[in-house]
Amino acid sequence: MRARPDLVVIGAGVVGAASAYFATLAGLRVLVVDRGHIAGGTSSRGEGNLLVSDKEAGPELDLALLSQRIWREELGEFGRLWEFDDKGGVIVAATQASAEALTGLTAGQRASGVTAVDLGAAELPEYEPYLSRALVSGAYYPQDAQLQPMLAVAHLLRLARQRGAEVRTGTEVTGLLRDGERVTGVRTRDGDVAAGAVLNAAGPWGGELAALAGVRLPVLPRRGFVLVTEPLPPTVRHKVYAAEYVGDVASSDAALQTSPVVEGTESGTVLIGASRERVGFDTTLSPRVLRALAAKAITLFPSLAGVRALRAYCGFRPYCPDHLPVIGPDPRAPGLWHACGHEGAGIGLAAGTGWLLAQALTGRTTDLGLAPFAPERFDSAITGEE
Ligand SMILES: Cc1cc2nc3c(=O)[nH]c(=O)nc-3n(C[C@H](O)[C@H](O)[C@H](O)COP(=O)(O)OP(=O)(O)OC[C@H]3O[C@@H](n4cnc5c(N)ncnc54)[C@H](O)[C@@H]3O)c2cc1C
């Protein structure tokens, strides 16, 4: 790129890719830099679910609903490129107490525009024939969908490049250029790049990037494992998970939490999650966590007992203490913008994040208010951060 970019995006994950695509579409000259390769961070570590079902009414659900619209409409023509699958989600309750909590969750979600169908125990087999018969109730969410995250990142960046953006991999940002308080570009190992604005889309490393500008952003890694089975005949039709998962997502506990999340793939493998723990960037395989995931999956789908696991992998959700992403300009360092901290929902929320940022960067009114996502909100808040 010969001319000075209007925007340097740091991070070629799904959030950086969606932001680059929509900013380019809005007419900005965009340069994306990543110290690794495309989708080399957390974006290659998740199942790629676009969920509304696991979100309670509030700003994250509003962003999820906006993102749903954008994945389906504005980006709908490209859906086949990233294997967009309208599979739907099913939450199940194993106890009367969980069933009551689930009814409360669906009522609140419906009031916010989510389609959630309450299911009695007798209706569950119509949706999932191999589910345990011991479950008390469930809920069906037709809006829940899935895509292949690495393909989404690669194609969004390709589409942005076709419209004039540039992508440089193997380019680490080591500092930010300053003119007084103002951030005016990035320092990389290959030289300085001046830019109109700089976007921190560094996922779980977003806090480290913010520190380069001398501002605090409490983004921490929250580790999760995924267990992958051998290919099976069709066993799981939707994304299926226990009602307790919603509580685990919202928890700020650093200790290990596991709740069963199970789904089939086109190739026949079954993906089993979900674990959450804050142990820094430790990639050591944990048989203890994998055993817990397998045991809990069998409580939902007893026929998985005896099935062999092919492999397991882990990744680091970019966690913020209030479980909301950071999206928007940083008043503490003018010129610096953030799009990070999307925790376990960044694939789904990337579309809305990129869309809103493009509106804000070009001075338009944003479809959703950015106040709940403001970067400076942690300065005065009492949070669960450690
Ligand atoms: C087990 C697991 C399952 C998940 N399942 C789902 C799911 O089903 N649905 C969903 O929506 N989300 C899911 N997530 C969460 C989702 O993966 C993340 O929220 C999302 O990938 C974050 O994307 P990102 O672009 O912000 O970060 P990343 O993909 O991590 O990208 C950040 C990039 O910044 C680069 N970078 C960092 N520092 C620098 C620097 N100094 N210079 C240059 N480059 C730098 C990194 O190399 C990296 O490529 C899951 C996560 C895990 C761990």
XYZ file of C-alpha atoms and ligand atoms in Angstrom:
439
model
C 0.000 0.000 0.000
C 1.702 3.204 -1.155
C -0.663 5.798 0.311
C -0.849 6.158 4.097
C -3.562 3.785 5.374
C -6.620 5.309 7.035
C -6.671 2.338 9.379
C -4.118 -0.235 10.546
C -5.836 -3.315 11.965
C -3.632 -5.288 14.392
C -4.749 -8.922 14.277
C -5.811 -11.200 11.422
C -8.357 -13.159 13.461
C -12.070 -13.154 12.789
C -12.622 -9.786 14.489
C -9.781 -8.092 12.596
C -10.931 -9.682 9.331
C -14.564 -8.575 9.698
C -13.438 -5.090 10.755
C -11.076 -4.827 7.788
C -13.768 -5.990 5.379
C -16.438 -3.525 6.506
C -13.973 -0.635 6.867
C -12.743 -1.248 3.311
C -16.332 -1.451 2.075
C -16.958 1.921 3.773
C -14.187 3.449 1.654
C -11.221 3.363 4.054
C -7.685 2.361 3.015
C -6.948 -0.551 5.342
C -3.756 -2.389 6.262
C -4.026 -5.570 8.379
C -0.917 -6.778 10.230
C -0.460 -9.975 12.215
C 2.679 -11.333 13.847
C 1.597 -14.865 12.969
C -0.530 -16.095 10.111
C -4.153 -15.674 9.136
C -6.474 -17.095 11.831
C -3.421 -18.259 13.769
C -4.825 -17.071 17.131
C -8.038 -18.054 18.932
C -10.084 -17.913 15.732
C -8.790 -21.344 14.725
C -9.632 -22.843 18.115
C -13.407 -22.820 18.358
C -16.407 -24.613 16.908
C -17.680 -21.529 15.078
C -21.139 -21.309 16.569
C -23.153 -18.152 16.044
C -25.325 -18.313 19.138
C -28.146 -16.240 20.512
C -29.277 -19.048 22.844
C -26.499 -18.664 25.426
C -26.962 -14.932 25.915
C -29.226 -13.258 28.437
C -31.089 -10.068 27.503
C -28.642 -7.136 27.365
C -25.975 -5.509 25.185
C -24.237 -8.776 24.211
C -27.500 -10.300 23.020
C -28.273 -7.111 21.071
C -24.863 -7.401 19.396
C -25.465 -11.112 18.713
C -28.803 -10.345 17.044
C -27.230 -7.610 14.922
C -24.421 -10.013 13.997
C -26.929 -12.700 13.047
C -28.548 -10.274 10.630
C -25.216 -9.343 9.092
C -23.957 -12.924 8.692
C -27.287 -13.853 7.067
C -28.036 -10.724 5.009
C -25.106 -8.376 4.308
C -22.682 -11.358 4.197
C -25.319 -13.893 3.161
C -24.126 -14.221 -0.453
C -20.744 -15.502 0.830
C -22.174 -18.002 3.345
C -21.228 -21.066 1.308
C -17.575 -19.915 1.329
C -17.437 -20.399 5.102
C -19.867 -23.352 5.272
C -22.648 -21.375 6.949
C -24.970 -23.958 8.507
C -28.411 -23.021 9.811
C -28.387 -25.950 12.218
C -30.276 -24.447 15.207
C -29.550 -25.008 18.874
C -31.171 -27.051 21.641
C -30.641 -26.370 25.363
C -31.634 -29.166 27.737
C -32.395 -29.183 31.452
C -31.581 -32.236 33.585
C -33.270 -31.098 36.815
C -36.453 -29.290 37.780
C -34.389 -26.302 39.010
C -32.569 -26.062 35.648
C -35.898 -26.357 33.831
C -37.285 -23.390 35.772
C -34.147 -21.327 35.109
C -34.400 -22.204 31.409
C -38.023 -21.028 31.241
C -36.925 -17.703 32.764
C -34.069 -17.417 30.264
C -36.265 -18.070 27.208
C -38.918 -15.581 28.398
C -36.298 -12.808 28.731
C -34.752 -13.677 25.374
C -38.125 -13.673 23.583
C -38.762 -10.180 24.940
C -35.456 -9.152 23.264
C -36.365 -10.575 19.862
C -34.999 -14.132 20.078
C -37.071 -17.039 18.773
C -36.998 -19.602 21.599
C -39.432 -22.543 21.671
C -39.941 -24.204 25.078
C -39.917 -28.009 24.802
C -41.277 -30.646 27.181
C -39.357 -33.879 27.796
C -41.646 -35.761 25.384
C -40.784 -33.381 22.524
C -36.987 -33.633 22.860
C -36.586 -36.885 20.862
C -38.226 -35.235 17.812
C -35.294 -32.805 17.778
C -32.558 -35.168 18.989
C -33.439 -38.882 18.800
C -30.298 -40.018 20.665
C -30.685 -37.677 23.652
C -30.885 -39.192 27.128
C -34.489 -39.909 28.148
C -33.725 -38.681 31.688
C -33.946 -34.972 30.767
C -36.708 -32.784 32.188
C -37.212 -30.155 29.454
C -35.489 -28.106 26.761
C -35.662 -25.138 24.408
C -35.151 -24.920 20.648
C -33.433 -21.918 19.033
C -33.814 -21.858 15.219
C -31.544 -18.781 14.911
C -28.425 -20.544 16.231
C -26.057 -21.334 13.354
C -22.490 -22.382 12.687
C -19.699 -21.588 10.255
C -16.107 -22.659 9.688
C -14.144 -19.870 11.407
C -10.819 -20.256 9.559
C -12.583 -20.118 6.201
C -14.520 -17.051 7.355
C -11.287 -15.242 8.311
C -9.494 -16.187 5.087
C -12.375 -15.205 2.822
C -13.226 -11.957 4.643
C -9.589 -10.897 4.246
C -9.587 -11.991 0.600
C -12.762 -9.979 -0.037
C -11.191 -6.975 1.714
C -8.026 -7.346 -0.408
C -10.126 -7.459 -3.584
C -11.480 -4.055 -2.519
C -8.030 -2.581 -1.894
C -6.973 -3.656 1.600
C -3.493 -5.012 2.264
C -2.644 -7.878 4.624
C 0.860 -8.398 6.058
C 1.439 -11.572 8.055
C 4.626 -12.220 10.026
C 4.561 -8.567 11.074
C 4.644 -7.972 14.807
C 3.569 -4.640 16.287
C 6.126 -3.734 18.930
C 5.049 -0.177 19.686
C 2.666 2.611 18.739
C 3.673 5.879 17.097
C 2.608 8.926 19.097
C 2.155 12.619 18.528
C 1.616 13.757 22.116
C -1.363 11.764 23.400
C -2.453 10.834 19.910
C -1.714 7.419 18.377
C -0.558 8.010 14.817
C 0.546 4.576 13.627
C 2.359 1.373 14.522
C 5.967 0.383 14.989
C 6.695 -3.073 13.580
C 9.835 -5.169 13.324
C 9.831 -4.223 9.607
C 9.521 -0.477 10.169
C 7.042 2.225 11.142
C 3.655 2.669 9.491
C 1.829 5.980 9.934
C -1.972 5.711 9.831
C -5.102 7.751 10.403
C -6.255 5.305 13.094
C -5.080 2.058 14.680
C -7.447 -0.793 15.617
C -6.479 -3.221 18.355
C -8.017 -6.547 17.202
C -5.449 -8.655 19.025
C -7.947 -10.999 20.718
C -6.600 -12.394 24.012
C -3.483 -10.256 23.568
C -5.633 -7.079 23.396
C -4.540 -6.008 26.887
C -0.863 -6.207 25.914
C -1.546 -4.115 22.824
C -3.409 -1.482 24.857
C -0.469 -1.337 27.287
C 1.732 -0.218 24.376
C -0.393 2.941 24.381
C -0.187 3.209 28.163
C -3.880 2.392 28.661
C -5.346 -0.428 30.713
C -7.616 -3.046 29.162
C -8.157 -6.098 31.397
C -8.389 -8.746 28.647
C -7.290 -12.141 29.982
C -7.055 -15.603 28.385
C -9.796 -18.067 29.435
C -8.738 -21.530 28.312
C -11.119 -23.976 26.662
C -10.648 -27.524 25.346
C -12.504 -29.238 22.511
C -12.589 -33.030 22.235
C -13.155 -34.498 18.746
C -14.562 -38.044 18.297
C -14.025 -40.496 15.481
C -16.569 -40.104 12.627
C -19.962 -41.546 13.585
C -23.270 -42.149 11.830
C -25.529 -39.076 12.378
C -25.959 -38.785 16.153
C -26.316 -35.075 17.005
C -28.409 -32.826 14.737
C -28.173 -29.429 16.439
C -25.813 -27.718 18.796
C -26.948 -29.298 22.068
C -25.918 -28.145 25.495
C -26.960 -28.228 29.125
C -28.710 -25.253 30.699
C -25.826 -24.958 33.210
C -23.577 -23.825 30.348
C -25.262 -20.407 30.302
C -24.267 -19.901 33.953
C -20.685 -21.038 33.268
C -20.360 -18.544 30.418
C -21.467 -15.709 32.709
C -19.254 -16.793 35.634
C -16.068 -14.886 36.503
C -14.560 -17.752 38.503
C -10.961 -18.503 37.525
C -11.312 -22.181 38.549
C -12.239 -24.937 36.106
C -15.849 -25.158 34.970
C -17.190 -27.798 32.609
C -20.678 -28.190 31.180
C -21.659 -30.480 28.288
C -21.806 -28.932 24.815
C -22.117 -31.421 21.965
C -22.542 -31.119 18.221
C -22.090 -33.154 15.065
C -20.191 -32.085 11.973
C -20.722 -32.862 8.306
C -17.769 -35.257 8.327
C -19.362 -37.284 11.159
C -17.015 -36.293 13.980
C -18.677 -35.015 17.134
C -17.233 -31.945 18.875
C -17.424 -31.956 22.657
C -16.865 -28.961 24.961
C -16.961 -26.824 26.992
C -14.398 -26.055 29.633
C -13.460 -22.690 31.057
C -10.511 -21.859 33.303
C -8.063 -19.002 33.704
C -4.576 -20.467 33.707
C -2.765 -17.896 31.576
C -1.569 -19.021 28.127
C -0.821 -22.591 29.276
C -1.347 -25.027 26.364
C -0.592 -28.208 28.335
C -3.101 -30.954 27.505
C -5.219 -31.701 30.565
C -6.531 -35.301 30.769
C -8.561 -34.240 33.817
C -10.496 -31.668 31.777
C -10.927 -34.015 28.812
C -12.257 -36.806 31.081
C -14.768 -34.372 32.592
C -15.928 -33.248 29.127
C -16.337 -36.824 27.887
C -18.244 -37.920 30.999
C -20.644 -34.989 30.782
C -21.266 -35.494 27.057
C -22.311 -39.091 27.792
C -24.927 -37.835 30.265
C -26.590 -36.056 27.310
C -25.914 -38.669 24.615
C -25.458 -42.106 26.252
C -24.567 -43.666 22.868
C -21.268 -41.734 22.935
C -19.974 -44.127 25.623
C -17.342 -46.349 24.017
C -16.762 -43.972 21.086
C -13.077 -43.145 20.527
C -11.653 -39.630 20.650
C -9.497 -38.677 17.652
C -7.887 -35.576 19.064
C -8.258 -32.618 21.401
C -7.169 -29.013 21.182
C -7.369 -25.889 23.280
C -7.560 -22.142 22.801
C -7.800 -18.943 24.799
C -11.020 -16.984 24.856
C -10.341 -13.239 25.180
C -12.089 -12.690 28.522
C -13.149 -9.350 30.010
C -14.316 -9.240 33.658
C -17.828 -8.076 32.700
C -18.065 -10.559 29.788
C -18.621 -7.808 27.236
C -16.263 -7.035 24.359
C -14.381 -3.774 23.995
C -15.496 -1.932 20.866
C -14.849 1.663 19.899
C -12.430 4.594 20.157
C -10.256 4.977 23.243
C -10.604 8.519 24.634
C -7.465 7.913 26.728
C -5.363 7.533 23.555
C -7.055 9.333 20.638
C -6.458 7.544 17.340
C -6.497 4.131 19.025
C -9.618 1.979 18.595
C -10.360 -1.430 20.080
C -12.233 -4.536 18.934
C -11.236 -7.296 21.329
C -12.359 -9.199 24.426
C -15.193 -11.142 22.759
C -14.547 -14.147 24.989
C -16.359 -17.302 23.795
C -18.526 -15.520 21.244
C -16.082 -13.712 18.971
C -16.850 -15.710 15.844
C -20.530 -14.891 16.096
C -20.037 -11.289 17.249
C -17.346 -10.434 14.677
C -19.839 -9.466 11.972
C -21.672 -6.927 14.144
C -18.410 -5.637 15.594
C -16.913 -4.930 12.167
C -20.154 -3.401 10.971
C -20.450 -1.014 13.954
C -16.783 -0.018 13.795
C -17.032 0.871 10.114
C -20.010 3.099 10.921
C -18.183 4.783 13.820
C -14.884 5.182 11.959
C -16.650 6.985 9.117
C -18.589 9.278 11.450
C -21.983 7.653 10.971
C -24.530 6.878 13.672
C -23.987 3.295 14.830
C -26.881 0.807 14.680
C -26.224 0.008 18.356
C -24.881 2.356 21.017
C -21.224 1.632 21.833
C -21.383 2.856 25.470
C -21.669 -0.667 27.032
C -18.508 -1.661 25.150
C -16.468 1.477 25.960
C -12.741 0.772 26.597
C -12.510 3.166 29.534
C -15.359 1.494 31.452
C -12.916 -0.550 33.550
C -11.141 2.498 34.957
C -13.835 3.197 37.536
C -15.668 -0.146 37.648
C -15.387 -2.649 40.470
C -14.880 -5.866 38.520
C -14.210 -9.546 39.057
C -10.710 -9.022 37.683
C -7.839 -10.509 39.654
C -12.460 -23.762 22.830
C -13.068 -22.510 22.259
C -14.299 -22.592 21.613
C -14.871 -21.450 21.074
N -16.067 -21.559 20.406
C -16.628 -20.461 19.870
C -17.859 -20.565 19.158
O -18.393 -21.654 18.968
N -18.417 -19.410 18.690
C -17.837 -18.198 18.867
O -18.417 -17.191 18.440
N -16.661 -18.078 19.510
C -16.049 -19.173 20.012
N -14.870 -19.065 20.689
C -14.312 -17.726 20.897
C -13.671 -17.200 19.639
O -12.794 -18.193 19.122
C -12.935 -15.891 19.948
O -13.794 -14.989 20.618
C -12.474 -15.238 18.648
O -11.748 -16.157 17.863
C -11.599 -14.017 18.925
O -11.148 -13.548 17.676
P -10.114 -12.357 17.585
O -9.985 -12.014 16.149
O -10.515 -11.300 18.549
O -8.752 -12.973 18.192
P -7.658 -13.941 17.535
O -8.263 -14.902 16.590
O -6.875 -14.500 18.656
O -6.771 -12.937 16.677
C -5.880 -12.036 17.290
C -4.651 -11.938 16.417
O -3.827 -10.878 16.903
C -2.500 -11.201 16.602
N -1.604 -10.400 17.443
C -1.539 -10.357 18.788
N -0.593 -9.507 19.195
C -0.021 -8.986 18.066
C 1.032 -8.056 17.824
N 1.703 -7.480 18.832
N 1.350 -7.754 16.546
C 0.703 -8.331 15.515
N -0.292 -9.231 15.689
C -0.654 -9.552 16.949
C -2.416 -12.690 16.909
O -1.333 -13.292 16.226
C -3.787 -13.192 16.422
O -3.735 -13.745 15.130
C -14.234 -20.196 21.204
C -12.987 -20.123 21.815
C -12.404 -21.261 22.347
C -11.064 -21.158 22.997
